Amino acid sequence: MNFPGLSFNNRNWGKILKAGRIWAVAVMLGYPVVSYVETLIFAGVLRDIVDLFCALLFTLGGFFIPIYVVGRKYG
């Protein structure tokens, strides 16, 4: 992985791994629930658009931002 402005080293690597593991478990538990609620509320093409937005939010906002914040804090 390459993050601009972030260097991976021994001081922050353990914290980055912990943030990644927490993200992985949260997505495994949270995304099916969000997808089910989307199915109940929205229909058709609108559900696909909302699902894409939620997938991007979980992926980009839930993975890259916390790793970057933790890496900068302990780096």
Tab-separated table of N, CA, C and O in Angstrom, residues 28-74:
chain	number	residue	atom	x	y	z
A	28	MET	N	-18.108	-6.820	7.799
A	28	MET	CA	-18.762	-8.128	7.736
A	28	MET	C	-20.061	-8.157	8.530
A	28	MET	O	-21.020	-8.820	8.147
A	29	LEU	N	-20.110	-7.439	9.631
A	29	LEU	CA	-21.318	-7.418	10.443
A	29	LEU	C	-22.311	-6.347	10.005
A	29	LEU	O	-23.522	-6.550	10.081
A	30	GLY	N	-21.818	-5.209	9.559
A	30	GLY	CA	-22.689	-4.078	9.282
A	30	GLY	C	-23.253	-4.010	7.881
A	30	GLY	O	-24.399	-3.605	7.690
A	31	TYR	N	-22.488	-4.408	6.893
A	31	TYR	CA	-22.947	-4.232	5.519
A	31	TYR	C	-24.169	-5.081	5.163
A	31	TYR	O	-25.066	-4.584	4.469
A	32	PRO	N	-24.265	-6.342	5.602
A	32	PRO	CA	-25.499	-7.081	5.300
A	32	PRO	C	-26.745	-6.444	5.919
A	32	PRO	O	-27.808	-6.447	5.310
A	33	VAL	N	-26.602	-5.877	7.095
A	33	VAL	CA	-27.735	-5.205	7.732
A	33	VAL	C	-28.133	-3.977	6.920
A	33	VAL	O	-29.319	-3.746	6.652
A	34	VAL	N	-27.152	-3.191	6.510
A	34	VAL	CA	-27.429	-2.001	5.695
A	34	VAL	C	-28.062	-2.405	4.372
A	34	VAL	O	-29.027	-1.778	3.919
A	35	SER	N	-27.568	-3.452	3.754
A	35	SER	CA	-28.115	-3.915	2.486
A	35	SER	C	-29.555	-4.392	2.643
A	35	SER	O	-30.402	-4.135	1.785
A	36	TYR	N	-29.861	-5.070	3.724
A	36	TYR	CA	-31.231	-5.529	3.976
A	36	TYR	C	-32.180	-4.354	4.174
A	36	TYR	O	-33.278	-4.341	3.629
A	37	VAL	N	-31.744	-3.369	4.928
A	37	VAL	CA	-32.574	-2.176	5.144
A	37	VAL	C	-32.782	-1.431	3.829
A	37	VAL	O	-33.890	-0.949	3.551
A	38	GLU	N	-31.749	-1.350	3.000
A	38	GLU	CA	-31.899	-0.731	1.674
A	38	GLU	C	-32.942	-1.460	0.852
A	38	GLU	O	-33.749	-0.831	0.159
A	39	THR	N	-32.942	-2.783	0.900
A	39	THR	CA	-33.900	-3.572	0.139
A	39	THR	C	-35.325	-3.304	0.611
A	39	THR	O	-36.251	-3.267	-0.196
A	40	LEU	N	-35.498	-3.121	1.906
A	40	LEU	CA	-36.833	-2.849	2.434
A	40	LEU	C	-37.328	-1.452	2.086
A	40	LEU	O	-38.517	-1.260	1.821
A	41	ILE	N	-36.433	-0.482	2.066
A	41	ILE	CA	-36.836	0.914	1.881
A	41	ILE	C	-36.915	1.296	0.406
A	41	ILE	O	-37.887	1.914	-0.025
A	42	PHE	N	-35.905	0.942	-0.369
A	42	PHE	CA	-35.814	1.391	-1.758
A	42	PHE	C	-36.107	0.242	-2.704
A	42	PHE	O	-35.964	-0.921	-2.362
A	43	ALA	N	-36.488	0.603	-3.939
A	43	ALA	CA	-36.769	-0.422	-4.948
A	43	ALA	C	-36.091	-0.057	-6.263
A	43	ALA	O	-35.851	1.112	-6.551
A	44	GLY	N	-35.788	-1.066	-7.040
A	44	GLY	CA	-35.287	-0.876	-8.397
A	44	GLY	C	-33.946	-0.176	-8.492
A	44	GLY	O	-32.999	-0.482	-7.765
A	45	VAL	N	-33.878	0.769	-9.421
A	45	VAL	CA	-32.634	1.468	-9.725
A	45	VAL	C	-32.192	2.334	-8.549
A	45	VAL	O	-30.988	2.456	-8.286
A	46	LEU	N	-33.132	2.897	-7.826
A	46	LEU	CA	-32.780	3.726	-6.679
A	46	LEU	C	-32.034	2.911	-5.624
A	46	LEU	O	-31.077	3.392	-5.025
A	47	ARG	N	-32.435	1.664	-5.432
A	47	ARG	CA	-31.738	0.801	-4.470
A	47	ARG	C	-30.309	0.541	-4.924
A	47	ARG	O	-29.379	0.512	-4.121
A	48	ASP	N	-30.107	0.373	-6.221
A	48	ASP	CA	-28.759	0.158	-6.753
A	48	ASP	C	-27.873	1.383	-6.527
A	48	ASP	O	-26.700	1.244	-6.186
A	49	ILE	N	-28.432	2.559	-6.703
A	49	ILE	CA	-27.672	3.789	-6.495
A	49	ILE	C	-27.306	3.950	-5.021
A	49	ILE	O	-26.162	4.270	-4.681
A	50	VAL	N	-28.273	3.699	-4.137
A	50	VAL	CA	-28.008	3.802	-2.699
A	50	VAL	C	-27.005	2.737	-2.271
A	50	VAL	O	-26.121	2.994	-1.448
A	51	ASP	N	-27.104	1.537	-2.846
A	51	ASP	CA	-26.163	0.465	-2.516
A	51	ASP	C	-24.750	0.832	-2.956
A	51	ASP	O	-23.785	0.581	-2.227
A	52	LEU	N	-24.603	1.433	-4.115
A	52	LEU	CA	-23.283	1.872	-4.578
A	52	LEU	C	-22.712	2.936	-3.651
A	52	LEU	O	-21.536	2.879	-3.276
A	53	PHE	N	-23.540	3.900	-3.254
A	53	PHE	CA	-23.084	4.938	-2.333
A	53	PHE	C	-22.643	4.341	-1.000
A	53	PHE	O	-21.598	4.709	-0.470
A	54	CYS	N	-23.421	3.414	-0.461
A	54	CYS	CA	-23.052	2.790	0.817
A	54	CYS	C	-21.788	1.946	0.688
A	54	CYS	O	-20.956	1.927	1.593
A	55	ALA	N	-21.632	1.260	-0.435
A	55	ALA	CA	-20.420	0.458	-0.652
A	55	ALA	C	-19.190	1.357	-0.715
A	55	ALA	O	-18.145	1.042	-0.124
A	56	LEU	N	-19.307	2.487	-1.416
A	56	LEU	CA	-18.182	3.425	-1.468
A	56	LEU	C	-17.900	4.025	-0.104
A	56	LEU	O	-16.746	4.212	0.278
A	57	LEU	N	-18.940	4.321	0.641
A	57	LEU	CA	-18.775	4.874	1.980
A	57	LEU	C	-18.069	3.888	2.901
A	57	LEU	O	-17.135	4.244	3.613
A	58	PHE	N	-18.506	2.625	2.877
A	58	PHE	CA	-17.866	1.602	3.704
A	58	PHE	C	-16.418	1.377	3.283
A	58	PHE	O	-15.532	1.226	4.112
A	59	THR	N	-16.165	1.341	1.983
A	59	THR	CA	-14.821	1.037	1.493
A	59	THR	C	-13.870	2.203	1.676
A	59	THR	O	-12.819	2.069	2.305
A	60	LEU	N	-14.229	3.341	1.124
A	60	LEU	CA	-13.308	4.476	1.162
A	60	LEU	C	-13.290	5.150	2.526
A	60	LEU	O	-12.226	5.413	3.087
A	61	GLY	N	-14.462	5.439	3.045
A	61	GLY	CA	-14.533	6.135	4.331
A	61	GLY	C	-14.176	5.252	5.504
A	61	GLY	O	-13.631	5.712	6.496
A	62	GLY	N	-14.482	3.973	5.385
A	62	GLY	CA	-14.251	3.073	6.506
A	62	GLY	C	-12.880	2.443	6.545
A	62	GLY	O	-12.446	1.981	7.588
A	63	PHE	N	-12.194	2.419	5.418
A	63	PHE	CA	-10.890	1.761	5.394
A	63	PHE	C	-9.741	2.762	5.286
A	63	PHE	O	-8.862	2.803	6.149
A	64	PHE	N	-9.764	3.564	4.259
A	64	PHE	CA	-8.620	4.433	3.990
A	64	PHE	C	-8.492	5.576	4.993
A	64	PHE	O	-7.386	5.884	5.435
A	65	ILE	N	-9.584	6.196	5.354
A	65	ILE	CA	-9.510	7.335	6.272
A	65	ILE	C	-9.031	6.916	7.665
A	65	ILE	O	-8.108	7.536	8.196
A	66	PRO	N	-9.603	5.876	8.305
A	66	PRO	CA	-9.067	5.484	9.620
A	66	PRO	C	-7.609	5.031	9.586
A	66	PRO	O	-6.840	5.351	10.496
A	67	ILE	N	-7.211	4.325	8.538
A	67	ILE	CA	-5.811	3.903	8.448
A	67	ILE	C	-4.900	5.111	8.303
A	67	ILE	O	-3.838	5.180	8.917
A	68	TYR	N	-5.306	6.070	7.506
A	68	TYR	CA	-4.503	7.273	7.335
A	68	TYR	C	-4.403	8.055	8.649
A	68	TYR	O	-3.323	8.508	9.031
A	69	VAL	N	-5.521	8.189	9.366
A	69	VAL	CA	-5.524	8.926	10.640
A	69	VAL	C	-4.648	8.216	11.676
A	69	VAL	O	-3.833	8.854	12.352
A	70	VAL	N	-4.787	6.905	11.784
A	70	VAL	CA	-3.987	6.152	12.757
A	70	VAL	C	-2.506	6.201	12.380
A	70	VAL	O	-1.643	6.374	13.246
A	71	GLY	N	-2.214	6.065	11.087
A	71	GLY	CA	-0.816	6.113	10.644
A	71	GLY	C	-0.174	7.457	10.907
A	71	GLY	O	0.987	7.535	11.280
A	72	ARG	N	-0.915	8.545	10.710
A	72	ARG	CA	-0.368	9.873	10.972
A	72	ARG	C	-0.215	10.119	12.478
A	72	ARG	O	0.739	10.773	12.902
A	73	LYS	N	-1.142	9.601	13.259
A	73	LYS	CA	-1.098	9.822	14.701
A	73	LYS	C	0.109	9.120	15.344
A	73	LYS	O	0.789	9.689	16.183
A	74	TYR	N	0.353	7.882	14.963
A	74	TYR	CA	1.437	7.108	15.577
A	74	TYR	C	2.706	7.092	14.744
A	74	TYR	O	3.653	6.416	15.083
